[in-house]
Amino acid sequence: MKSLFSLILVLLMATNTYAVTKVNGAGATFPYPMYSKWFSEYNKNNKDVQFNYQSIGSGGGIRQLIKQTVDFGASDAPMKERDMKKAAWPVKHIPTVLGAVSVAYNLEVNGNLNLDGETLSAIFLGDISKWNDGRIQKLNPAVKLPNTDILVVRRADGSGTTSIFSDYLSTVSTKWESKVGRGKSLKWPVGIGSKGNEGVTATVKQTEGSIGYVELAYALKNNLPTVALKNKAGEFQKPSVQGVSLSAASLKKDAKVTASIVDAAGKGVYPISAFTYILLPVKEETTQLKEVKKFLKWALTKGQNMTEELHYAPLPKSLATKMLEEIK
Amino acid sequence: MTYLHWRKFKNIAFHASLYLAAVIVLLPLFLIVSYVFKMGASSLNLDFFLAFPKPVGEVGGGMRHAITGTLYLVAIASIISIPTGLLCGIYLSEFGKGKVATLLKFSIDMLTGVPSIIIGIFAYILIVVPLKGFSAMAGGVALSIIILPIVCRSTEEILKLIPQHIREAGLALGLPRWRVILNIVVKGNLSSLITGVMLAISRAAGETAPLLFTSFGNMYLSYRIDEPMASLPVQIYNYAISPFDDWRRQAWAGAFVLITIVLGINLLSRLLVKLGSLRHLIRRGIK
Amino acid sequence: MVRDIENVQNSFSTENNGNISKKKSFLTYGEQDKFAYFLLKLIASLVIILLLGMIAMLLNSSLPAIKEFGIGFAFNDNWNPVEDEFGALAFLFGTLVTSALAIMIAAPLSISVAVFINEILPTKLGKLISLFVEMIAAIPSIVFGLWGIFFLGPFVKDVLTPFLKSNFGFLPLFQGASFGIGILTASIILAIMITPTITSICREVLKTVPKIQKEAALALGATRFEMIKIALIKPSFSGLTGGVVLGLGRALGETMAVAMVIGNSPTITASLFSPAATMASVIANEYAEADSDLHLSAMCYIGLLLFLVTFIVNSFARAIVWKKQRKARG
C-alpha cells in the first residue's frame, strides 16, 4: 500500500520536470485581468514559457522586484526616487495599458450627474455634504437633486487607484493638495473605507446617497451610474475607453512615460486616466529576463488588440512603437 | 411564589436560553453556507475540479491548481506542526513545572494572538528573502506557525483533565513514563486530541494573509517545494476582488469547495480513529 | 494467555539464568524517560525560540518607527501616510473594542452551547450539533468577510440599527449614522468566528467532570440548572477560561474578515455603528502598498504593540484564574 502510494507520488512529480521556463511577476491588481488574458494567449503559442503573475499590489510589486524575489514588477504609480535608489540596477517603466478611474454614485435622480474637479474635491474633503448643494446644482441645472447626505466611500487599503484619484484631485484643487495630497494610502477627511475596488462597488451599490471612486471595469460590470467629469476643454465626459486613449495621446513626444496624464488637455479626454507599468530591470540578461522582453514585445503589438473587450485602453501606437525601442 | 417555584422557573428559563443559544450559534452557519452555495453552485462543474484557470471571458476554467495547492500546503504544514504541537502539549500537561514549561506556556499564548499577516511577514523574511524566491515551503512554514499553538493549547487542556490515577496505574504496571504517556494517556484520548488538531487545520486551510507573501500563488500547477504554489484562499481572494461575474461566481464555488475539503478532512479523521479503535477491539477479540 | 504461560516457563529455564526481566532494550527505563524529557524540552525550547525570533524580527523592522515616534506612538491617533506621521491609538481602540464586544457576545453563547451539547442533548444528536459548530471553523476568513459585506452589513444597517436605536438610542453607543460596515458588524463576525474554538474546548473541559459530582448535586435536590452551575461550571472554571482566552487570542489577531467589514477609519468614537480600524486590519490593508519605509516600520511597530496587548490580556486572564483557584482552595 505504502509503496504504491510513493510510486504514484514519484510519477506525479516526474510529469512536471520537462524543460519549461518559469517566470514570476508581482504587482498591481488593476491590470490583473488583462495580464492573465495576455499570459494565457501568449502561452498558447509559446508552450515552453509559463508566466506567473500575482496581484499583491503596486507597492508589493516594487518591493519584491527590489528584493529580487520576482523577475519583473508591475505598478500603477511610477517608482519613487528612493525606491529606484534601492534597486541593484536601474528599472525601466514600460507602460502596457491605460485605465480610467470612474466616480460612481447611487442616487435616484432624473439624469446623469455632471461634476467638475473643484466640486469633486470639495465633496471628498467634506466641504459639500448634501446632494442639493448649490455648487452641484449649478453644474446640473436640469436635474432635481434631493436633500440627502452625501456618503463618501473610499478605499480602506492602499492602492494605485487611490493614487491616481488623489493625483487628479491634487491637480485640480490646491486645497486638496495642501490638505491631503497624493498617495496610495491617505488620511481621508471624511468617508468610510471599503476594501478593494469590489468593496467600494458593493458599498456604493447598497447605500443610497453614496459616492465613490472605482476602476472603470467595476462600474461598467455592475451597472453603476458614473459621473461625467469636466475636462480641461470644458466638456463633461463620462469615462470610456476612447476618453482614456485620448488622454495618453496628449502626452508630449519627449515627455517621460512616468509623467502623470490626469486632467489632460484636448477634446474628448476623460480626466482621470493613467498608465499602468511593467517594471523591467536593466541587468545582464537571464533566461527569465529574455522571456519577459519577448513577451513585452508581443504585448505591445498583438496584445494591444485584446484590451478593449476588458475595458482597458490600448496605448497610442506611437508610444507603443517607442517602447519597443526601449525594450531592446 | 415559593422559593421552590422560583428555582423551578430559573431552571426552565435556563433550559430555554440554552436552546436559544444553540439556535443563535447555528443560524450564521446555515446562512453563510447557503449563501456561498447559492452564489457559487452554478460554477460547480467537473471542469472546475479538473481544469486550470482560464482568463476572463473564456468559458470554463477551474481551480484544479488551487485545490491541489491547498492540500499540499496543509500537508506540509501539518507534518511540521502537528507532531511539534502534540509534543509541546504533552510536555505542558505532563511536566508542567519549571522555567522552560512556564516560558513555553507563555509563548504559546502569545503565538495564538499573532495576526496571520505578521506570521506571513515573518516567514517571508525567514525563507523567501534569503532564498530569493517565493515557495511552497515558505507557505507551509507560515501555516505551521498558525497550527502549532492551537494544537498545543488544546492538547494541553485535554490531557490535563485526565485523572491522575490512570497514569499511576500505568506506572504501577511497570511501564516507563514515556510509554504511559504515549500508549495510555494519548492513545486513550485520541479522538479528543484529533478534535483539537482538526480545529487548527481548518483554520490554516482557510487563511489567505500568510500565503500572500510566502507561497505567493501560481497560475499553474507545480509540485515543487521551492516554487510558488496556488492555494484556494488566495485564488478565491484574487477572483472575488475582480469585476467579472464569471470569476466572482468561481470564487464562491471555490469557497464552497474549500469548506467541503476542510469538513472532509474533519470527518475522515474521525472515521479513521473509529476504525482504529475497532481494529483494536477486533484483534483483542480474536486472541 | 498462551504467551504468558510461555514467558513464565521461559523464566524458569536455565538458559536465561532465571532472569525474568530480560528485555532487549539498550537503555534502562530511567534513561529512556530522561531522554524523552530532554527531547520534549528541546522541542519546547525551539518553540520559545520561534516566538523570540518573531519578536526580534518585529523589533528590527520597527526600529525606524520607534526612533521617530517613541512611546508616544501608542497615544497618538494621527495616521497620515502621505505626511509620514503615524500614531497607533485609534487602532488600539479598534482592536480592544471589537475583541471585547466579540467575547461578550461569544463567550456566554459558546459556553451555553457546550453545556447544551454535553448535558441536554442525547449523544447522537449532540455529536451532530457539535459537528455543525465545528463546520463554522471550516469557513475561511475571506468568506466571512464577503458574507459580511453582502449580507450582514445591509442587515445591520436595515434591521439591527433601527431596532437598537428605537430601544436603546439613549446610549451614546447606539447613536450616529450606520452604514452597515463598522464596529458592530466586525464584532458580530468575530464572535461567530471564535465560537467554534471556545465551544469545542469548553466541551472537552466539561466532559471531564466526574459523573459522581453531578449526580451528588442532583441527589441533594438541585434542579438541572443548579447542578450545572454548582457541579459543572464552577469546578471547570479555569478550563473554561482557557477556552475563552484561546478564542480571545483569535479575535485579537483576526485579519482578513475584519479588514473587509470594519471600514478602516482610524477614528475613536463611542458609537458602535461607526467605522473604525484594528491593528491587524490596518496591517492587512496597507502593508502590500506601503510607500515609505517609515510606513512599513510603523506597521511593524503596531504588530509589536499587538504582541504587547496579547501579553497583557493573557496575564490578566491568568491572574483571574489564579485568584479563583486560590479562593476555591482557601
Coordinates of C-alpha atoms in Angstrom, one line a residue, chain B residues 20-244:
Chain B
L20 CA -31.9 29.8 22.1
A21 CA -28.1 30.0 22.3
A22 CA -27.8 26.9 20.1
V23 CA -30.1 28.4 17.5
I24 CA -28.3 31.7 17.5
V25 CA -24.9 30.0 17.1
L26 CA -26.0 27.7 14.3
L27 CA -28.0 30.3 12.4
P28 CA -25.0 32.1 10.9
L29 CA -23.6 28.7 9.7
F30 CA -26.7 27.9 7.7
L31 CA -26.9 31.5 6.4
I32 CA -23.3 31.6 5.3
V33 CA -23.2 28.1 3.7
S34 CA -26.5 28.6 1.9
Y35 CA -25.3 32.0 0.7
V36 CA -22.0 30.6 -0.6
F37 CA -23.8 27.7 -2.3
K38 CA -26.3 30.0 -3.9
M39 CA -23.7 32.2 -5.3
G40 CA -21.3 29.5 -6.4
A41 CA -23.4 26.5 -7.3
S42 CA -23.7 27.5 -10.9
S43 CA -19.9 27.3 -11.3
L44 CA -19.5 23.9 -9.7
N45 CA -19.0 21.5 -12.6
L46 CA -16.4 18.9 -13.5
D47 CA -14.3 21.5 -15.2
F48 CA -13.9 23.3 -12.0
F49 CA -12.1 20.5 -10.4
L50 CA -10.1 19.3 -13.3
A51 CA -9.3 22.3 -15.4
F52 CA -6.8 25.1 -14.9
P53 CA -7.8 28.8 -14.8
K54 CA -8.8 30.5 -18.0
P55 CA -8.6 34.2 -18.4
V56 CA -11.7 36.2 -18.0
G57 CA -14.3 36.0 -20.8
E58 CA -13.4 32.4 -21.7
V59 CA -15.9 29.8 -20.5
G60 CA -14.8 27.1 -18.3
G61 CA -11.6 27.2 -16.4
G62 CA -11.3 25.8 -12.9
M63 CA -9.3 25.7 -9.8
R64 CA -7.5 22.4 -10.0
H65 CA -4.2 24.0 -9.2
A66 CA -5.6 25.8 -6.2
I67 CA -7.3 22.8 -4.8
T68 CA -4.1 20.6 -5.1
G69 CA -2.1 23.5 -3.8
T70 CA -4.2 23.9 -0.6
L71 CA -4.0 20.2 0.1
Y72 CA -0.2 20.2 -0.5
L73 CA 0.4 23.3 1.7
V74 CA -1.7 22.0 4.5
A75 CA 0.1 18.7 4.3
I76 CA 3.5 20.4 4.6
A77 CA 2.3 22.5 7.5
S78 CA 0.7 19.5 9.3
I79 CA 3.9 17.4 9.0
I80 CA 5.9 20.2 10.6
S81 CA 3.4 21.4 13.3
I82 CA 1.2 18.6 14.4
P83 CA 3.9 16.4 16.0
T84 CA 5.6 19.5 17.4
G85 CA 2.3 20.8 18.8
L86 CA 1.3 17.5 20.3
L87 CA 4.7 17.1 21.9
C88 CA 4.5 20.6 23.4
G89 CA 1.1 20.0 24.7
I90 CA 2.2 16.7 26.2
Y91 CA 5.2 18.5 27.8
L92 CA 3.0 21.1 29.3
S93 CA 0.4 18.8 30.7
E94 CA 2.8 16.0 32.0
F95 CA 5.8 18.0 33.0
G96 CA 4.2 21.3 33.7
K97 CA 6.6 22.7 36.2
G98 CA 9.8 24.6 35.7
K99 CA 11.2 27.5 33.8
V100 CA 11.0 26.0 30.4
A101 CA 7.4 25.0 30.8
T102 CA 6.3 28.4 32.0
L103 CA 8.1 30.1 29.2
L104 CA 6.6 27.7 26.7
K105 CA 3.0 28.2 28.0
F106 CA 3.6 31.9 27.8
S107 CA 5.0 31.6 24.2
I108 CA 2.0 29.6 23.1
D109 CA -0.4 32.1 24.5
M110 CA 1.3 34.9 22.7
L111 CA 1.5 32.9 19.4
T112 CA -2.2 32.4 19.3
G113 CA -2.8 36.1 19.2
V114 CA -0.4 37.0 16.3
P115 CA -2.3 38.3 13.3
S116 CA -1.9 35.9 10.4
I117 CA -0.3 38.6 8.2
I118 CA 2.6 39.1 10.6
I119 CA 3.2 35.3 10.6
G120 CA 3.3 35.7 6.8
I121 CA 5.8 38.5 7.0
F122 CA 7.9 36.5 9.4
A123 CA 8.0 33.5 7.1
Y124 CA 8.8 35.9 4.2
I125 CA 11.8 37.4 6.0
L126 CA 12.9 33.9 7.2
I127 CA 12.6 32.0 4.0
V128 CA 11.6 34.0 0.9
V129 CA 14.2 36.7 1.1
P130 CA 17.3 34.6 1.7
L131 CA 16.3 32.1 -0.9
K132 CA 15.3 34.9 -3.3
G133 CA 12.0 33.4 -4.3
F134 CA 8.5 32.5 -3.2
S135 CA 8.0 28.9 -2.4
A136 CA 5.5 26.3 -1.2
M137 CA 8.0 25.6 1.6
A138 CA 7.6 29.2 2.9
G139 CA 3.8 28.9 2.7
G140 CA 3.9 25.6 4.6
V141 CA 6.0 27.1 7.3
A142 CA 3.7 30.1 7.7
L143 CA 0.7 27.8 8.1
S144 CA 2.5 25.6 10.5
I145 CA 3.1 28.6 12.8
I146 CA -0.6 29.1 12.8
I147 CA -1.4 25.5 13.5
L148 CA 1.2 24.9 16.2
P149 CA -0.2 27.0 19.2
I150 CA -3.8 25.8 18.6
V151 CA -2.7 22.1 18.6
C152 CA -0.5 22.6 21.7
R153 CA -3.1 24.5 23.7
S154 CA -6.0 22.1 23.0
T155 CA -3.7 19.1 23.7
E156 CA -2.6 20.5 26.9
E157 CA -6.1 21.3 28.1
I158 CA -7.4 17.9 27.2
L159 CA -4.6 15.9 28.7
K160 CA -4.6 18.0 31.9
L161 CA -8.1 16.9 32.7
I162 CA -7.3 13.2 32.6
P163 CA -7.4 11.9 36.2
Q164 CA -4.0 11.2 37.7
H165 CA -4.9 7.7 38.7
I166 CA -4.7 6.5 35.1
R167 CA -1.1 7.5 34.9
E168 CA -0.4 6.0 38.2
A169 CA -2.0 2.7 37.2
G170 CA 0.3 2.6 34.1
L171 CA 3.4 3.3 36.2
A172 CA 2.3 0.7 38.7
L173 CA 2.3 -1.8 35.9
G174 CA 5.9 -1.2 35.3
L175 CA 5.9 0.9 32.2
P176 CA 8.4 3.7 31.7
R177 CA 6.8 7.1 31.9
W178 CA 7.0 7.8 28.2
R179 CA 5.1 4.7 27.4
V180 CA 2.5 5.6 30.0
I181 CA 2.0 9.0 28.2
L182 CA 2.1 7.6 24.7
N183 CA 0.2 4.4 24.9
I184 CA -2.2 5.2 27.7
V185 CA -2.8 8.8 28.1
V186 CA -2.6 9.9 24.5
K187 CA -3.8 6.8 22.8
G188 CA -6.8 6.6 25.1
N189 CA -7.9 10.1 24.2
L190 CA -7.0 10.2 20.5
S191 CA -10.4 11.3 19.3
S192 CA -10.5 14.4 21.6
L193 CA -7.0 15.3 20.6
I194 CA -7.9 14.9 17.0
T195 CA -10.7 17.4 17.5
G196 CA -8.1 20.0 18.5
V197 CA -5.9 19.1 15.6
M198 CA -8.8 19.4 13.2
L199 CA -9.7 22.8 14.5
A200 CA -6.2 24.0 13.8
I201 CA -6.1 22.5 10.3
S202 CA -9.4 24.0 9.5
R203 CA -8.2 27.4 10.4
A204 CA -4.9 27.1 8.5
A205 CA -6.6 25.8 5.3
G206 CA -8.7 28.9 5.2
E207 CA -6.0 31.5 5.8
T208 CA -5.2 34.0 3.0
A209 CA -2.9 36.6 4.5
P210 CA 0.0 34.4 5.4
L211 CA 0.2 32.9 2.0
L212 CA 0.3 36.2 0.0
F213 CA 3.9 36.8 0.7
T214 CA 5.1 33.2 1.1
S215 CA 3.6 30.7 -1.3
F216 CA 2.6 33.7 -3.4
G217 CA 0.2 32.0 -5.7
N218 CA 0.6 30.3 -9.1
M219 CA -1.4 30.2 -12.2
Y220 CA 0.0 26.8 -13.0
L221 CA 0.2 23.6 -11.1
S222 CA 3.6 22.8 -9.6
Y223 CA 4.6 20.1 -7.2
R224 CA 7.9 21.5 -6.4
I225 CA 8.5 22.7 -2.9
D226 CA 10.7 25.6 -4.0
E227 CA 8.3 27.2 -6.4
P228 CA 5.3 29.4 -5.8
M229 CA 2.1 27.4 -5.2
A230 CA -1.5 28.3 -5.7
S231 CA -4.0 27.9 -2.9
L232 CA -7.7 28.1 -2.7
P233 CA -8.0 31.1 -0.3
V234 CA -5.6 33.2 -2.4
Q235 CA -7.3 32.2 -5.6
I236 CA -10.7 32.9 -4.1
Y237 CA -9.4 36.3 -3.0
N238 CA -8.0 37.1 -6.4
Y239 CA -11.2 36.3 -8.2
A240 CA -13.6 37.8 -5.6
I241 CA -12.0 41.2 -5.9
S242 CA -12.3 41.2 -9.7
P243 CA -15.1 43.0 -11.5
F244 CA -16.0 40.0 -13.6

